[in-house]
mmCIF file of C-alpha atoms and ligand atoms in Angstrom:
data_model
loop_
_atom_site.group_PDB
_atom_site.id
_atom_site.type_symbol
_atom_site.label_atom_id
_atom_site.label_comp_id
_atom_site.label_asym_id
_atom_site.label_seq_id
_atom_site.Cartn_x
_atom_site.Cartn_y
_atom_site.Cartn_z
ATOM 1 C CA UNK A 1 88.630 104.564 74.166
ATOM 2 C CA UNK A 2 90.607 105.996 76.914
ATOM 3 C CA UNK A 3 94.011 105.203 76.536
ATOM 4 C CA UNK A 4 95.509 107.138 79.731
ATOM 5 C CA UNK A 5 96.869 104.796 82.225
ATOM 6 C CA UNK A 6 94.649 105.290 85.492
ATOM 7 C CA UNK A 7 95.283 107.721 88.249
ATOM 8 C CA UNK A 8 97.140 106.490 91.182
ATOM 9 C CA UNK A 9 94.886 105.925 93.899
ATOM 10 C CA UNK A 10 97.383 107.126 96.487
ATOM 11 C CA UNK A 11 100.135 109.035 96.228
ATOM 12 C CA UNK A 12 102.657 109.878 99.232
ATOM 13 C CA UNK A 13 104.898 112.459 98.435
ATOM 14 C CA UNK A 14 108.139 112.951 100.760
ATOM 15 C CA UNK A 15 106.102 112.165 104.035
ATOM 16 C CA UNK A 16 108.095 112.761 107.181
ATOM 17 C CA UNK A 17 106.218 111.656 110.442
ATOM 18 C CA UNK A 18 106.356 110.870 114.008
ATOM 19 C CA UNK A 19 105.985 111.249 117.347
ATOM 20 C CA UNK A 20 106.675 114.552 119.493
ATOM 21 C CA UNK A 21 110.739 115.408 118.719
ATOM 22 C CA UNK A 22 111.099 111.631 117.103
ATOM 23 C CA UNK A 23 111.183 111.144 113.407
ATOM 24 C CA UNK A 24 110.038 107.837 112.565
ATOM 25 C CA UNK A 25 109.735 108.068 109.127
ATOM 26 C CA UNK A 26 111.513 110.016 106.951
ATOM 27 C CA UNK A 27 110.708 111.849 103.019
ATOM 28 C CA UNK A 28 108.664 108.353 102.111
ATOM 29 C CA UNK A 29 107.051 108.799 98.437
ATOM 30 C CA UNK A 30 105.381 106.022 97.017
ATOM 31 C CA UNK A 31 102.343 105.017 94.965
ATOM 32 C CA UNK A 32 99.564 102.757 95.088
ATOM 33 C CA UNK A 33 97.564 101.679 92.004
ATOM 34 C CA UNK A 34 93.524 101.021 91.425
ATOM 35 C CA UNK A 35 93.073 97.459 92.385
ATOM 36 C CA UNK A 36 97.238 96.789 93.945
ATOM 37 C CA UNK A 37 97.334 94.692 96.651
ATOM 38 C CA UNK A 38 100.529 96.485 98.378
ATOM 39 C CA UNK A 39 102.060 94.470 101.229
ATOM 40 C CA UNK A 40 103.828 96.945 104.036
ATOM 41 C CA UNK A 41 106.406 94.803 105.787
ATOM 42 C CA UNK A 42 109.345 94.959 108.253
ATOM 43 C CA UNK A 43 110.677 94.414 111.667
ATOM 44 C CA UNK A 44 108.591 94.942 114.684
ATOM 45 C CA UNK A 45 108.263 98.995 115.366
ATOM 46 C CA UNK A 46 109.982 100.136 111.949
ATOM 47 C CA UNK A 47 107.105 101.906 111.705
ATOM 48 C CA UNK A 48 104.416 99.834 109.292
ATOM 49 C CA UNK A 49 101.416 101.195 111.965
ATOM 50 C CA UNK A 50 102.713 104.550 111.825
ATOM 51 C CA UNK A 51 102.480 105.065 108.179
ATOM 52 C CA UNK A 52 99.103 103.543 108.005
ATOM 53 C CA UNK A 53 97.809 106.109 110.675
ATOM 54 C CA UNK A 54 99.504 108.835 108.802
ATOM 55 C CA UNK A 55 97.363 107.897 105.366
ATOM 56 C CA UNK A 56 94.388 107.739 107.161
ATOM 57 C CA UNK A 57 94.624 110.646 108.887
ATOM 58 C CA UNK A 58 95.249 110.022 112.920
ATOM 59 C CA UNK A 59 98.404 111.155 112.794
ATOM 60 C CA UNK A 60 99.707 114.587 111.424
ATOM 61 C CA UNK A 61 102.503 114.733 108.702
ATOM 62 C CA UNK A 62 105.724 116.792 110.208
ATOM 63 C CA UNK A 63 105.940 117.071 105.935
ATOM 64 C CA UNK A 64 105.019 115.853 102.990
ATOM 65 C CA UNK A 65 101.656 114.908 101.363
ATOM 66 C CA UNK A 66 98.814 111.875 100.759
ATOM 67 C CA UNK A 67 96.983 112.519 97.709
ATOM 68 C CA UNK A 68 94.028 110.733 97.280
ATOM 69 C CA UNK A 69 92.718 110.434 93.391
ATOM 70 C CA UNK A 70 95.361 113.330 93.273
ATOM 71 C CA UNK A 71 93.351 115.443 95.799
ATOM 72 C CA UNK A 72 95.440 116.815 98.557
ATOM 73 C CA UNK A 73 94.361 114.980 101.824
ATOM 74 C CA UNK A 74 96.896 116.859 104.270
ATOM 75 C CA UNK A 75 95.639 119.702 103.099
ATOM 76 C CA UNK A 76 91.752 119.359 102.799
ATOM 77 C CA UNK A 77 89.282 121.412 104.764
ATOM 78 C CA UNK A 78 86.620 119.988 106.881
ATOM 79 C CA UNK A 79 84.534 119.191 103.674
ATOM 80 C CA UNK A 80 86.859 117.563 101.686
ATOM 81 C CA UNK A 81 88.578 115.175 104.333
ATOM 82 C CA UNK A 82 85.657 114.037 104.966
ATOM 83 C CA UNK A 83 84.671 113.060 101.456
ATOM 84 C CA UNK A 84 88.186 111.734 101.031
ATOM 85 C CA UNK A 85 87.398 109.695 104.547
ATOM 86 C CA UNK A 86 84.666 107.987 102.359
ATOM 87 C CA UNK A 87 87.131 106.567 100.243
ATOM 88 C CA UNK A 88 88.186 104.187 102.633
ATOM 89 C CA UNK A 89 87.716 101.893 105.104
ATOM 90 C CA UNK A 90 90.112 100.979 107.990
ATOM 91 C CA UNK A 91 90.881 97.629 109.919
ATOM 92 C CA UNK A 92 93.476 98.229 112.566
ATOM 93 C CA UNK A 93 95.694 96.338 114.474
ATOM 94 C CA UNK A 94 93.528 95.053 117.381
ATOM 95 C CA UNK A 95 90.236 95.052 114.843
ATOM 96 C CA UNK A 96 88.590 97.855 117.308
ATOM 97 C CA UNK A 97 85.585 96.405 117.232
ATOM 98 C CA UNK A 98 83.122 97.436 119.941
ATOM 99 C CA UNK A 99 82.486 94.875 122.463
ATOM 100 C CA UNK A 100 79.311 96.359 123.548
ATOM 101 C CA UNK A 101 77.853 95.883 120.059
ATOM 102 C CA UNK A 102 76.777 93.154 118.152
ATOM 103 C CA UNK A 103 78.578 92.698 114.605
ATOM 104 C CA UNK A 104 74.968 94.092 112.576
ATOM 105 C CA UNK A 105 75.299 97.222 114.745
ATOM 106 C CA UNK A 106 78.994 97.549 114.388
ATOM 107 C CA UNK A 107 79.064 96.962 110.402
ATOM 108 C CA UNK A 108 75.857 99.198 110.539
ATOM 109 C CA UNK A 109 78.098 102.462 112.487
ATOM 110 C CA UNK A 110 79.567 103.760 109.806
ATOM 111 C CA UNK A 111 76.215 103.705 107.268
ATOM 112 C CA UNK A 112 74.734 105.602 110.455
ATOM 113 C CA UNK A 113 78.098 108.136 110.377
ATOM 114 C CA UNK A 114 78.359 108.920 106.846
ATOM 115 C CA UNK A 115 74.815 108.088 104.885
ATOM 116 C CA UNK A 116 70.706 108.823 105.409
ATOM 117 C CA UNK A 117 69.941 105.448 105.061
ATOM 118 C CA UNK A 118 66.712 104.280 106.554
ATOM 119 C CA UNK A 119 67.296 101.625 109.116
ATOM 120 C CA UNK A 120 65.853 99.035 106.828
ATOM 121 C CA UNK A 121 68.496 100.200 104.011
ATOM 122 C CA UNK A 122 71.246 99.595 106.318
ATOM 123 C CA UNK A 123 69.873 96.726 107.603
ATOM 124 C CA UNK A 124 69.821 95.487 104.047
ATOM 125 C CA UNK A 125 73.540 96.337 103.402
ATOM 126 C CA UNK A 126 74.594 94.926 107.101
ATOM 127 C CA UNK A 127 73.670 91.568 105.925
ATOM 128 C CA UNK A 128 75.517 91.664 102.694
ATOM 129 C CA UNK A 129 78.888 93.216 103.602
ATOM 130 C CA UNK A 130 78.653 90.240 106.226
ATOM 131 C CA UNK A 131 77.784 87.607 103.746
ATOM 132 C CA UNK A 132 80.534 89.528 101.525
ATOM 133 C CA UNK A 133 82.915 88.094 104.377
ATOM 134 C CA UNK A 134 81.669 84.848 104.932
ATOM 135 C CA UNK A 135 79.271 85.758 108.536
ATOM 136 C CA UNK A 136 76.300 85.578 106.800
ATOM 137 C CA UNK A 137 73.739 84.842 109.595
ATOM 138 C CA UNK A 138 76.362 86.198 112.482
ATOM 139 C CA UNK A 139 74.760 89.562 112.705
ATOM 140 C CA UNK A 140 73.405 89.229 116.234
ATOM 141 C CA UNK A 141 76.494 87.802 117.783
ATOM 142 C CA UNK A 142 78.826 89.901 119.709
ATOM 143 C CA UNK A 143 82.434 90.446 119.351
ATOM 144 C CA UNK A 144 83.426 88.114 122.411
ATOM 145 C CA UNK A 145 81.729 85.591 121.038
ATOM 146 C CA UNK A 146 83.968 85.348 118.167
ATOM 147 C CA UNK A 147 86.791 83.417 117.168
ATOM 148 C CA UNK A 148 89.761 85.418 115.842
ATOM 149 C CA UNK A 149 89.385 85.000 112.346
ATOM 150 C CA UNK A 150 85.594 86.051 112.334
ATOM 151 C CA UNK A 151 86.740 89.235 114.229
ATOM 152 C CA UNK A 152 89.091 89.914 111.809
ATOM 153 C CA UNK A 153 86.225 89.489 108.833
ATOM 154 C CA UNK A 154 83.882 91.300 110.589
ATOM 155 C CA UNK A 155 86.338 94.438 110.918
ATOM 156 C CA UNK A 156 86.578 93.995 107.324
ATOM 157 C CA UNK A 157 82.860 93.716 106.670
ATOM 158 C CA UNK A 158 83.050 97.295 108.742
ATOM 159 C CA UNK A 159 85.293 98.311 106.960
ATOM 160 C CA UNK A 160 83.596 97.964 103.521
ATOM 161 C CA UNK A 161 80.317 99.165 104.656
ATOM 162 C CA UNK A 162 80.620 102.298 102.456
ATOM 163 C CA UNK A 163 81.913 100.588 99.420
ATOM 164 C CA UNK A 164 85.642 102.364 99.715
ATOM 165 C CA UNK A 165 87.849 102.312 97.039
ATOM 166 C CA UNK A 166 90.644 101.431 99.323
ATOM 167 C CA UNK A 167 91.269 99.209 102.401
ATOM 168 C CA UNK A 168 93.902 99.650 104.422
ATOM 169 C CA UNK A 169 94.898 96.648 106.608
ATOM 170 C CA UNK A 170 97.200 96.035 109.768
ATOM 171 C CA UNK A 171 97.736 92.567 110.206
ATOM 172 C CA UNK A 172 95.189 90.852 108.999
ATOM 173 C CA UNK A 173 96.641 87.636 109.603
ATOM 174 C CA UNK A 174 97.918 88.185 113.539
ATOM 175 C CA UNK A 175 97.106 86.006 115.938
ATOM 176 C CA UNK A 176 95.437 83.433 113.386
ATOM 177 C CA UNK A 177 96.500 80.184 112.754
ATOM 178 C CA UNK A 178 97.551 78.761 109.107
ATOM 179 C CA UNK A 179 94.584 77.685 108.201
ATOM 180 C CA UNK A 180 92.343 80.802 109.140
ATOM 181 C CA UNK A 181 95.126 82.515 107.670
ATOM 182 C CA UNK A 182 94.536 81.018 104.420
ATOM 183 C CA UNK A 183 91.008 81.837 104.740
ATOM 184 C CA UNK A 184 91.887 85.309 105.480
ATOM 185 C CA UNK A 185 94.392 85.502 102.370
ATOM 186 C CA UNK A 186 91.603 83.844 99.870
ATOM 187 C CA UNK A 187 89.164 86.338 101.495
ATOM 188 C CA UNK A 188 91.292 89.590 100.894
ATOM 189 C CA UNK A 189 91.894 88.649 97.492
ATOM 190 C CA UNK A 190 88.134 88.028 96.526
ATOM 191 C CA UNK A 191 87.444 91.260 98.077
ATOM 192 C CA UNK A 192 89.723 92.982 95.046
ATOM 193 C CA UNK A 193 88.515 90.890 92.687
ATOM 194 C CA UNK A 194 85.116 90.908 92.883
ATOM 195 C CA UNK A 195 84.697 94.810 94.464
ATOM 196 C CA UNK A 196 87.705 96.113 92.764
ATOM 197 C CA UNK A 197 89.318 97.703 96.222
ATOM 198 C CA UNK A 198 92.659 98.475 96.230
ATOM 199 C CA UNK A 199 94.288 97.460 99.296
ATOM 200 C CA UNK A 200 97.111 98.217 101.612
ATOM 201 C CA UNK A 201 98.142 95.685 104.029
ATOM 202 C CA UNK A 202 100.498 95.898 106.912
ATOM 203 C CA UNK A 203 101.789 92.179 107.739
ATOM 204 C CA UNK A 204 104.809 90.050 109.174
ATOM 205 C CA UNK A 205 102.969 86.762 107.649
ATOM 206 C CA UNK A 206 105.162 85.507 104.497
ATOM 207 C CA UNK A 207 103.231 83.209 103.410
ATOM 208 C CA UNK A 208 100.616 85.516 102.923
ATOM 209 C CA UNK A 209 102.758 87.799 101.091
ATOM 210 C CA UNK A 210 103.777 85.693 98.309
ATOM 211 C CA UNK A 211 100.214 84.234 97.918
ATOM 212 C CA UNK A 212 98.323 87.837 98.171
ATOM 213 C CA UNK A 213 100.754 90.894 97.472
ATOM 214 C CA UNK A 214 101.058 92.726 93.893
ATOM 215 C CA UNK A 215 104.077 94.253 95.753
ATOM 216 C CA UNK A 216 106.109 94.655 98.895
ATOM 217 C CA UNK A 217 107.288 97.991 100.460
ATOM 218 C CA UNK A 218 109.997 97.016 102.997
ATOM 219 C CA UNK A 219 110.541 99.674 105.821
ATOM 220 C CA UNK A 220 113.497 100.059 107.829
ATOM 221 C CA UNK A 221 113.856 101.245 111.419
ATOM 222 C CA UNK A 222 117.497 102.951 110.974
ATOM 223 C CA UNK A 223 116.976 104.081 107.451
ATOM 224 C CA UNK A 224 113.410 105.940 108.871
ATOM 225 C CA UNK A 225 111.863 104.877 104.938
ATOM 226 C CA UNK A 226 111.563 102.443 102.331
ATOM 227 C CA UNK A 227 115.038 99.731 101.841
ATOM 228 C CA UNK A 228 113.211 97.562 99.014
ATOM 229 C CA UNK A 229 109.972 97.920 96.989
ATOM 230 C CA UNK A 230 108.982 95.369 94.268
ATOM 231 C CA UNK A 231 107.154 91.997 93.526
ATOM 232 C CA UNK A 232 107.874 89.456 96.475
ATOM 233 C CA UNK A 233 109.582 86.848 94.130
ATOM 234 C CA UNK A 234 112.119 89.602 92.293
ATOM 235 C CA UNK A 235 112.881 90.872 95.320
ATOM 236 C CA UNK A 236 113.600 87.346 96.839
ATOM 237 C CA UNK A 237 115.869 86.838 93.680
ATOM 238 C CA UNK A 238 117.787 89.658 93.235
ATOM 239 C CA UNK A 239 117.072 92.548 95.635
ATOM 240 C CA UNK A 240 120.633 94.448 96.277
ATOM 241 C CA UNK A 241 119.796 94.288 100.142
ATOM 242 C CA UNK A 242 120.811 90.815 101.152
ATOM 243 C CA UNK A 243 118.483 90.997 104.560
ATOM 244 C CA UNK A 244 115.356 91.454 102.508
ATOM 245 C CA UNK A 245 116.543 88.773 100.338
ATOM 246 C CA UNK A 246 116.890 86.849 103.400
ATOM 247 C CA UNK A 247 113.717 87.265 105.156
ATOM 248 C CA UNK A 248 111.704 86.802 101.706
ATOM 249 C CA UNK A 249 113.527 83.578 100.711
ATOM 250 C CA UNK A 250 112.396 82.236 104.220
ATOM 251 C CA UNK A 251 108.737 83.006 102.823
ATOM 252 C CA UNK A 252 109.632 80.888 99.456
ATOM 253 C CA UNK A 253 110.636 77.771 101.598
ATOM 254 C CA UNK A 254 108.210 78.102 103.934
ATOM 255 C CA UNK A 255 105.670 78.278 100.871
ATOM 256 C CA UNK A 256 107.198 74.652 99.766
ATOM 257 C CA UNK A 257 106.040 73.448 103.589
ATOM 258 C CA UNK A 258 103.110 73.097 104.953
ATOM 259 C CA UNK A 259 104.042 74.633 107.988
ATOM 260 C CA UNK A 260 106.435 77.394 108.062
ATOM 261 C CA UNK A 261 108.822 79.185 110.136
ATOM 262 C CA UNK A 262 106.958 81.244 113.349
ATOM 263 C CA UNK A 263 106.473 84.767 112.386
ATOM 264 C CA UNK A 264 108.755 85.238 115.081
ATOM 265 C CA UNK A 265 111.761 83.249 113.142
ATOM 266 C CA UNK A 266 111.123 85.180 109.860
ATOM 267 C CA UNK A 267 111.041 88.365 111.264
ATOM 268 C CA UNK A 268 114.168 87.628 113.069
ATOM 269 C CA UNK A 269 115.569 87.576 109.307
ATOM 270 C CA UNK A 270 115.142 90.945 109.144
ATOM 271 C CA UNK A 271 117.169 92.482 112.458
ATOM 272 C CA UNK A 272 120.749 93.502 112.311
HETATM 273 N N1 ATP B 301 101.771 106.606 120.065
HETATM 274 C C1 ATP B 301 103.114 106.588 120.014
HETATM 275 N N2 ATP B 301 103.853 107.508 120.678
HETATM 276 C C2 ATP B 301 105.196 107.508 120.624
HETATM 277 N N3 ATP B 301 105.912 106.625 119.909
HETATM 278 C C3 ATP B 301 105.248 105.671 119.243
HETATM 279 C C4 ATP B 301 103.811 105.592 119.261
HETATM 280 N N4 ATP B 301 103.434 104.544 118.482
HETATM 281 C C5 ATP B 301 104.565 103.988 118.002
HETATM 282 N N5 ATP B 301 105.652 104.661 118.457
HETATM 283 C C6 ATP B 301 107.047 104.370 118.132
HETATM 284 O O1 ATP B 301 107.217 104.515 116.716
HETATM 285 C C7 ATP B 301 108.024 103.469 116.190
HETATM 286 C C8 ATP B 301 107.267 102.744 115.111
HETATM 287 O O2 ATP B 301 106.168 102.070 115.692
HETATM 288 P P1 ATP B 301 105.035 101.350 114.861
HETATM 289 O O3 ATP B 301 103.963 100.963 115.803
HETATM 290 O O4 ATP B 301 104.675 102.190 113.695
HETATM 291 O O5 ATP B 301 105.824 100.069 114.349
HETATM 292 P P2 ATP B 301 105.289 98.780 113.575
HETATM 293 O O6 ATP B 301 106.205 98.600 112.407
HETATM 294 O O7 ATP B 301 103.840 98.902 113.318
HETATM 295 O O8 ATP B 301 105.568 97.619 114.623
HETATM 296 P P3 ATP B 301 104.760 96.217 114.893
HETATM 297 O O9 ATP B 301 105.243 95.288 113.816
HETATM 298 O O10 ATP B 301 105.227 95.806 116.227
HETATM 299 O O11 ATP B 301 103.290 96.496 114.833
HETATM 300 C C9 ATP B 301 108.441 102.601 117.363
HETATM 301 O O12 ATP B 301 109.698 103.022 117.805
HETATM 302 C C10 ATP B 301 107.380 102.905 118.413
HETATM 303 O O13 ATP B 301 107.897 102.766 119.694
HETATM 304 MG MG1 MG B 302 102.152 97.820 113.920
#
C-alpha cells in the first residue's frame, strides 16, 4: 500500500509576471492537488487571466516556476512542453471557439494536433466528450448557433478531448444566467468526479464558489499576489482581511436567496 500523500499536480513557485516594464504579479507560490477544485477570484484586472496564461504557457514568467507532476514547465524543451501541454486542457475567457467550425470539428482539433487517431477514432471520442457535457447529438451545429451555456460546454468538451489531468477555467459562469449557471456548476463538478480532473477556475460568480470550490485563492491588484487562500466558508468566518470576508459573506446570503446580488454588486465588495 502506498502510503505517500500524492504529488501536487501543480506547483508555482515565486512566479513574478507581466506585461512589458509592468509587474502584475508578484513571487506567487501556491499548490494545486489531484482532483482540487481551486477557485481564482478577485476584482476585475487583479490579474486572475494573467496567472492562468502564465500556467499554461502564453505568457513568459519574468521569475519563478510551474511544475507540473514536479516537472519543470518554464524550463522544458520543445519535447517536454509539449508532453506537459497534454496534461491539460484550456477554456478561456471568450470560449475561443472557432466560428467557422462546427462543435464535432472543433472538439475533434486537438485529437488531430496531438494524436494519430484515424478519423473514425476521433469521430468516436467527438461524440463522447460531447455527450460527457451534455451536447450529445449537437456535433454538426456551429458555434453561432449556440446559446451561451452550450458554448461554454462545448469549450469544455474541447477542452477534455485528450483526457487532461487538469482543466483550467476562466469564467465559466460569465455571461450565463442562474440557472445555466447551475448547470454549469453541477457540470464542472461531475467532470472531477467522474474523470478525476483537477481543476482551476477563474470566476467572479459566488454562488458558484461556495457550491463548487475545494478552495479560494484571492488575488489582489495592489498587493501584485495572493491576500487570502482557504475553504470559502473559513475564509467567510474568520479570514484576517475584512474585504474578503466581506465579499464572501455576500456569497453566503446570496446562497440563502434564490437570486443573488449582480456579480457586479459582489465584486464591488472587494474594491478599496
Ligand atoms: N495583453 C496585455 N497587455 C498589457 N497589459 C495587460 C494585458 N492583459 C492584461 N493586462 C493588464 O494586467 C492587469 C491584470 O489583467 P487580467 O486580465 O489578468 O485581470 P483579471 O483579473 O483577469 O480581470 P477580469 O476579472 O476583468 O477578467 C490589468 O491591469 C490589465 O490591464
Ligand atoms: Mg480575466
Amino acid at each position: 500500500m502506498n502510503l505517500n500523500p500524492p504529488a501536487n499536480v501543480i506547483e508555482v513557485q515565486n512566479l513574478t509576471c507581466g506585461y512589458g516594464e509592468t509587474v502584475v504579479l508578484q513571487n506567487v507560490s501556491f499548490a494545486v492537488r489531484p482532483r482540487e477544485v481551486l477557485f481564482v477570484i478577485g476584482r476585475s484586472g487583479c490579474g486572475k487571466s494573467t496567472l492562468l496564461r502564465c500556467l499554461i504557457g502564453l505568457l513568459k514568467p519574468f521569475q519563478g516556476k510551474v511544475l507540473y507532476f514536479e516537472k519543470d514547465f518554464t524550463a522544458a524543451d520543445t519535447n517536454q512542453r509539449r508532453e506537459i501541454l497534454k496534461s491539460f486542457g484550456v477554456i478561456y475567457q471568450s470560449n475561443a471557439l472557432w466560428s467557422s467550425m462546427t462543435l464535432a470539428e472543433n472538439v475533434s482539433l486537438p485529437l488531430e494536433e496531438h494524436t494519430s487517431l484515424s478519423a473514425a477514432d476521433r469521430d468516436e471520442i467527438v461524440a463522447l466528450k460531447l455527450t460527457e457535457v451534455g451536447l450529445a447529438g449537437s456535433g454538426a451545429l456551429y458555434p453561432s448557433e449556440l446559446s451561451g451555456g452550450m458554448k461554454k460546454r462545448a469549450a469544455l468538451a474541447r477542452a477534455l478531448a485528450l483526457d487532461p489531468a487538469i482543466v483550467f477555467f476562466d469564467e465559466p459562469s460569465e455571461g450565463l444566467d442562474p440557472i445555466t449557471s447551475r448547470d454549469m456548476d453541477r457540470l464542472i463538478l461531475q467532470v472531477r468526479d467522474i474523470l478525476g480532473t483537477t481543476m482551476v477556475i477563474v470566476s467572479h460568480q459566488l454562488s458558484s464558489i461556495f457550491r463548487v470550490a475545494d478552495r479560494v485563492m484571492v488575488l489582489d491588484r495592489d498587493a501584485k499576489g495572493i491576500i487570502a487562500e482557504g475553504k470559502p466558508s473559513e475564509l467567510a468566518a474568520k479570514s484576517s482581511d475584512p474585504r474578503v470576508r466581506e465579499f464572501l459573506r455576500q456569497g453566503t446570503n446570496a446562497e440563502e436567496r434564490s437570486d443573488g446580488p449582480s456579480v457586479d454588486e459582489k465584486t464591488e465588495a472587494l474594491s478599496h
